[in-house]
PDB file of C-alpha atoms in Angstrom:
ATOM      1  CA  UNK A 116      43.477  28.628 -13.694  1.00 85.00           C
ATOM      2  CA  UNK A 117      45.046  29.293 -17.198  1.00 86.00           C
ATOM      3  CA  UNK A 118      48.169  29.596 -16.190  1.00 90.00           C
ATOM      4  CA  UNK A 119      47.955  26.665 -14.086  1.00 90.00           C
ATOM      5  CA  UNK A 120      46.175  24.886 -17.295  1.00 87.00           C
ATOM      6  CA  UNK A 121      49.277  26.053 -19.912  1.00 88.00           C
ATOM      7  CA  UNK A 122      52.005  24.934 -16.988  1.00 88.00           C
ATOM      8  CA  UNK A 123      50.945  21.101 -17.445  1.00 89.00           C
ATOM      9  CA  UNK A 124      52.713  18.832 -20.403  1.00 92.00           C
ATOM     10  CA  UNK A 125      50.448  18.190 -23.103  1.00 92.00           C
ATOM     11  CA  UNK A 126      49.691  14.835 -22.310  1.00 93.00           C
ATOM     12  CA  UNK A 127      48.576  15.955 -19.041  1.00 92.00           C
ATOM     13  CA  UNK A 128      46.275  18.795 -20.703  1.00 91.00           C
ATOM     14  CA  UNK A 129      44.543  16.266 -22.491  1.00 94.00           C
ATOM     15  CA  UNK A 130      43.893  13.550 -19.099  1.00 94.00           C
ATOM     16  CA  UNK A 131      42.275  16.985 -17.640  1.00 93.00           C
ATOM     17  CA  UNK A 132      40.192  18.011 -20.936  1.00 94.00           C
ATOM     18  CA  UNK A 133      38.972  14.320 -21.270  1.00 96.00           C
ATOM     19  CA  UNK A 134      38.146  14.549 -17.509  1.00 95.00           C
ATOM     20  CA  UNK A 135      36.625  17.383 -17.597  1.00 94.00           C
ATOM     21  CA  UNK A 136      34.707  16.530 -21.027  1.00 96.00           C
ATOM     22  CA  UNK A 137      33.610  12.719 -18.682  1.00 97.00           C
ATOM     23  CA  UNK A 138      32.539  15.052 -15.808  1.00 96.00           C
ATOM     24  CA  UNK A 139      30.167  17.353 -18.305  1.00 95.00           C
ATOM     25  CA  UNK A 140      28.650  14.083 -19.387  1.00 95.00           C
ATOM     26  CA  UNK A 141      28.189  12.536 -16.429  1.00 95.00           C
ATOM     27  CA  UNK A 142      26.497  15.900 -14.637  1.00 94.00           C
ATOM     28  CA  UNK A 143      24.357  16.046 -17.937  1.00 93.00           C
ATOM     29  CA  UNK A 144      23.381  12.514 -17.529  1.00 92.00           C
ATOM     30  CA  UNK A 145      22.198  13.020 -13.936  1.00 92.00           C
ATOM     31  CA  UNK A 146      20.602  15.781 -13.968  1.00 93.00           C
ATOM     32  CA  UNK A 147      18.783  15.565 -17.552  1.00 93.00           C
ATOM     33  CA  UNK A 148      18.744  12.087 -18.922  1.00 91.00           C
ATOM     34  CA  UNK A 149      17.771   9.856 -16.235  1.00 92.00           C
ATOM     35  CA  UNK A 150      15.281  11.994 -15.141  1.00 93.00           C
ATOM     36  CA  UNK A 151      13.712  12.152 -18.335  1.00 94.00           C
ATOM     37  CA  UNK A 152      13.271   8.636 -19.076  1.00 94.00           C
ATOM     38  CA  UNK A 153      12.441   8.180 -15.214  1.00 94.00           C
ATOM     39  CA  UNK A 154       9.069  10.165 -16.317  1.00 94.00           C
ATOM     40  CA  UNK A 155       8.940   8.616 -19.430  1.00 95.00           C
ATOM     41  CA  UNK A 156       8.802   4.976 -18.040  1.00 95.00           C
ATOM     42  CA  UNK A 157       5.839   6.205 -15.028  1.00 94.00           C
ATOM     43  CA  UNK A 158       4.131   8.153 -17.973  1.00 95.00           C
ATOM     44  CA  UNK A 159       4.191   4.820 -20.166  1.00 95.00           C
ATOM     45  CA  UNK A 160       3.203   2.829 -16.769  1.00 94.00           C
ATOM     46  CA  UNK A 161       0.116   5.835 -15.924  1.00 94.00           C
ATOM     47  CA  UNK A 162      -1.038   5.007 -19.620  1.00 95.00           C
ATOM     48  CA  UNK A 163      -0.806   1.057 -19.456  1.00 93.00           C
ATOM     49  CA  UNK A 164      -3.261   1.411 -16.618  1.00 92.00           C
ATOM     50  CA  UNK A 165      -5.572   3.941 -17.343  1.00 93.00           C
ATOM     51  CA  UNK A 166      -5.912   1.880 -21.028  1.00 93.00           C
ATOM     52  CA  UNK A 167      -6.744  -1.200 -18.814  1.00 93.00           C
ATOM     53  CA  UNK A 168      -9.463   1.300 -16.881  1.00 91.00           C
ATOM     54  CA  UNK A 169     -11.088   2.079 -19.663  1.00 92.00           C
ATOM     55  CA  UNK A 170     -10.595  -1.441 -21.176  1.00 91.00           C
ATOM     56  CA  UNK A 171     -12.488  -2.032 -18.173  1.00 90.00           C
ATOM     57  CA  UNK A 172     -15.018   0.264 -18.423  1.00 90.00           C
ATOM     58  CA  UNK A 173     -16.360  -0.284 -22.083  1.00 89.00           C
ATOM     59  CA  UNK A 174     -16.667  -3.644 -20.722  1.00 90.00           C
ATOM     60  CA  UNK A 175     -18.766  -3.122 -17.754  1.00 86.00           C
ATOM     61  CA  UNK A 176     -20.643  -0.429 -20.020  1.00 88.00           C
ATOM     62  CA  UNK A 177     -21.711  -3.342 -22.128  1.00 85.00           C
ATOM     63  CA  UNK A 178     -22.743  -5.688 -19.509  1.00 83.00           C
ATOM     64  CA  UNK A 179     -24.931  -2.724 -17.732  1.00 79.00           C
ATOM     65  CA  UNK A 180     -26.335  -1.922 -20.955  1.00 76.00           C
ATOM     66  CA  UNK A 181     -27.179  -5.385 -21.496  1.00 75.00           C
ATOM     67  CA  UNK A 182     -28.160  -6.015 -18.003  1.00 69.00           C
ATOM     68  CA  UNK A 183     -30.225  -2.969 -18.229  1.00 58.00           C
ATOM     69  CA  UNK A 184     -32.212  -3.274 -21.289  1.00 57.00           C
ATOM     70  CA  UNK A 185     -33.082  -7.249 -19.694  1.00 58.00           C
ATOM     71  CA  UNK A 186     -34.426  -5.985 -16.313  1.00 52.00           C
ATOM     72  CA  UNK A 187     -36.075  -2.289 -17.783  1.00 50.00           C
ATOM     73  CA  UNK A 188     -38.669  -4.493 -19.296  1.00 47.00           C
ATOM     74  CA  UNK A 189     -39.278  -6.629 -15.831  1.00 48.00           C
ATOM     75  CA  UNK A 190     -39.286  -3.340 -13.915  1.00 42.00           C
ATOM     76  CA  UNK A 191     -41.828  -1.716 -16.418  1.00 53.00           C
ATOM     77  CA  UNK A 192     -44.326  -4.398 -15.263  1.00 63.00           C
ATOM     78  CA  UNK A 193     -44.615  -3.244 -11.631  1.00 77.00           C
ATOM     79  CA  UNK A 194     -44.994   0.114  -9.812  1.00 83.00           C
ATOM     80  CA  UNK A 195     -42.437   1.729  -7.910  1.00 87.00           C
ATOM     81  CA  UNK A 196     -44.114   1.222  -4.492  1.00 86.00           C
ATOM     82  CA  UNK A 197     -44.900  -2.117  -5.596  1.00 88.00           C
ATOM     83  CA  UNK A 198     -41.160  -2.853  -6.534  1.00 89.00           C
ATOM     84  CA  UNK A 199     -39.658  -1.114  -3.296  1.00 89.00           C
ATOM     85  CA  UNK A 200     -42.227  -3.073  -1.213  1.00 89.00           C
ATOM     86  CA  UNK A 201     -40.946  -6.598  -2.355  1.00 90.00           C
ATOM     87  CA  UNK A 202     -37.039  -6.113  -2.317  1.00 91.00           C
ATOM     88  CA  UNK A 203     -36.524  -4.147   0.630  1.00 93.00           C
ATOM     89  CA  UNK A 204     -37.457  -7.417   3.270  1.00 92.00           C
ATOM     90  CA  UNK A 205     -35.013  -9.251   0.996  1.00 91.00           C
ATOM     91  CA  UNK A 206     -32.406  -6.938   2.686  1.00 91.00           C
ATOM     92  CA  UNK A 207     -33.723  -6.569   5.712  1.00 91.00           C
ATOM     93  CA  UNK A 208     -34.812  -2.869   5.550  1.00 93.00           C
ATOM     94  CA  UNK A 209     -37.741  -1.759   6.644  1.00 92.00           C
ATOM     95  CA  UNK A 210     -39.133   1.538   4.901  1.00 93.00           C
ATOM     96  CA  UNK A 211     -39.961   4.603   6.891  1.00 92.00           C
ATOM     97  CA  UNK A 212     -41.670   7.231   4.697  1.00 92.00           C
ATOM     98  CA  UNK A 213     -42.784   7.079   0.961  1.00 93.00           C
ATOM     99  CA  UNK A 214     -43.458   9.969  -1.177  1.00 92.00           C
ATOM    100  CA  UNK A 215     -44.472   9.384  -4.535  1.00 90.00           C
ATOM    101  CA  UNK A 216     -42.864  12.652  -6.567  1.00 86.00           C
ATOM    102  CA  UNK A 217     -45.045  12.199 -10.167  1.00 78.00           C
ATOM    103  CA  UNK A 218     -45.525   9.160 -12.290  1.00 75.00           C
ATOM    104  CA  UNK A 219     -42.346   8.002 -13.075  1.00 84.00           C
ATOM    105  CA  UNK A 220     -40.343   8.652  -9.409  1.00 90.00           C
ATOM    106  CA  UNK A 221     -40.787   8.159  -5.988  1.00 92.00           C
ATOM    107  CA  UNK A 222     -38.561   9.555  -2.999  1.00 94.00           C
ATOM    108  CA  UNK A 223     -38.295   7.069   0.079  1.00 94.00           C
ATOM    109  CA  UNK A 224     -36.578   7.010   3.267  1.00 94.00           C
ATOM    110  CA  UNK A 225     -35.597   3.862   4.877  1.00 93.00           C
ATOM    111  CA  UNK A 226     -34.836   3.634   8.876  1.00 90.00           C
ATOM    112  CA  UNK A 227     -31.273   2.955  10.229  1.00 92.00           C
ATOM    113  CA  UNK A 228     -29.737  -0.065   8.744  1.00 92.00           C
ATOM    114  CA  UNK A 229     -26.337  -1.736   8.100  1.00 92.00           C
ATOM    115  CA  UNK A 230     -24.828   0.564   4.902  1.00 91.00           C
ATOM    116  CA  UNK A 231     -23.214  -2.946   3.678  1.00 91.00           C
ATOM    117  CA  UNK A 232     -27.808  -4.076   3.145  1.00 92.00           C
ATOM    118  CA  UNK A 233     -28.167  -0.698   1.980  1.00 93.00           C
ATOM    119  CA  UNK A 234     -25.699  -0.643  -0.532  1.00 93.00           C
ATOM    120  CA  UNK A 235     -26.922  -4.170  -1.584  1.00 93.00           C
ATOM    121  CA  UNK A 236     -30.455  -2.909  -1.553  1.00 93.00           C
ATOM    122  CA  UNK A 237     -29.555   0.292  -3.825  1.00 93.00           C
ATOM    123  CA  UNK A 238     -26.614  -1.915  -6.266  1.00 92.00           C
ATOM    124  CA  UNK A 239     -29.754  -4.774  -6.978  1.00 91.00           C
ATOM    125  CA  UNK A 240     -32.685  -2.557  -7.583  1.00 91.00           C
ATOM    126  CA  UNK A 241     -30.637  -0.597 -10.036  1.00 89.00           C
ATOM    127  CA  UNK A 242     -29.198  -3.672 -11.423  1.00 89.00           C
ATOM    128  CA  UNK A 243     -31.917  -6.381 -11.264  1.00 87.00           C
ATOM    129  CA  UNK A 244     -34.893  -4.159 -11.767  1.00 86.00           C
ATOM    130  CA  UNK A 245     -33.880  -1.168 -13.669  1.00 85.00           C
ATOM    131  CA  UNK A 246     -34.613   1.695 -11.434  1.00 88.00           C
ATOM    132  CA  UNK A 247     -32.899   4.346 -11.570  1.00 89.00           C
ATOM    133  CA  UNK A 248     -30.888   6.131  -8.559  1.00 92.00           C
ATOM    134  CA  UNK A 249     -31.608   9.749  -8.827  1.00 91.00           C
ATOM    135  CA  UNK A 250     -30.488  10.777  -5.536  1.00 92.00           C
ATOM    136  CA  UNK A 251     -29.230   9.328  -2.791  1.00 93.00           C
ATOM    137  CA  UNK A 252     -27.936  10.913   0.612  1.00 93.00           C
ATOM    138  CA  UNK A 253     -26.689   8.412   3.077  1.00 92.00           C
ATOM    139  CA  UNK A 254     -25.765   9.553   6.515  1.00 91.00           C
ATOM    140  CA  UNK A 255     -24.090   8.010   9.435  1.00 89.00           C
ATOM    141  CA  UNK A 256     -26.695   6.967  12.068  1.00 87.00           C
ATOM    142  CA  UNK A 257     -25.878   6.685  15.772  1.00 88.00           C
ATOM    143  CA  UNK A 258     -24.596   3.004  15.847  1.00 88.00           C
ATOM    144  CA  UNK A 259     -21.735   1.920  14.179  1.00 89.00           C
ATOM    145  CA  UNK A 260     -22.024   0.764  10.523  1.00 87.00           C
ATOM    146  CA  UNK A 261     -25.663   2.161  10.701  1.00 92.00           C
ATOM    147  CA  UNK A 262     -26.636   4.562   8.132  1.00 93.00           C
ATOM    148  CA  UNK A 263     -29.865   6.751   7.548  1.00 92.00           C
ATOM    149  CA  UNK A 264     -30.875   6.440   3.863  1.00 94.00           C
ATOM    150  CA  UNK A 265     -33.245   8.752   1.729  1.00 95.00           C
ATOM    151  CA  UNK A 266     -33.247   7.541  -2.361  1.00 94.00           C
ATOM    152  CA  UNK A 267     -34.940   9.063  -5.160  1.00 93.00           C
ATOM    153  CA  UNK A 268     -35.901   6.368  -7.278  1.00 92.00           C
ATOM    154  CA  UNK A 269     -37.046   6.559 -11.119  1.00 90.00           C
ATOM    155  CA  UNK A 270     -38.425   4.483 -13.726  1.00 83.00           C
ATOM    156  CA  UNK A 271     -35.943   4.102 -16.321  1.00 73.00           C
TER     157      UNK A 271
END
């Protein structure tokens, strides 16, 4: 290869080092550089959207805390049993066992019902009356889109 190398005129030498010297810069760029700044750019995207999650979240923490602190004192004002009894015909369920687990917390089970009213159920009693989920262990039920729910509910 030297001897091959020394054979050419100079002028030729120097096309093959400058190719040679383009060909190093070009491998280095592929393999190195554009890779790099390939992770850079989905490392700068993966940040832009986890700031807008949390932007997000401090937001919704807010409104829950102010939704929260609104409805504790309108959930204070009735009993557990008393508050289960009224909003579960609103969504349709119908309540098969109540257990009453100390002063402040109650563990119910309600029969097989659509998980979308259940979910409703569980999102507005936490929401508009300020109970508190403890538990709750949701499992499919024979019919489709049927569920079989059992909730531990607190005061807050």
């Amino acid at each position: 290869m030297k001897l091959w190398f020394q054979k050419l005129s100079q002028r030729e030498q120097l096309m093959v080092l400058a190719a040679a010297l383009l060909i190093g810069l070009l491998l280095l760029y592929g393999t190195t550089w554009a890779p790099l700044t390939r992770a850079i750019d989905g490392y700068e995207a993966d940040n832009a959207d986890a700031r807008e999650s949390l932007d997000w979240m401090r937001q919704a923490v807010v409104d829950i805390s102010s939704t929260s602190a609104s409805a504790g004192v309108a959930a204070q004002t009735q009993s557990i049993s008393a508050l289960v009894d009224t909003t579960l015909p609103t969504y349709s369920l119908v309540m098969q066992r109540y257990q009453p687990t100390g002063d402040e917390s109650a563990q119910l089970w309600l029969e097989e019902a659509p998980v979308s009213q259940v979910i409703a159920w569980l999102a507005a009693i936490e929401r508009d009356h300020g109970m508190r989920l403890i538990t709750v262990a949701i499992t499919s039920a024979d019919k489709q889109g049927f569920v079989k729910t059992r909730v531990r509910v607190g005061m807050p």
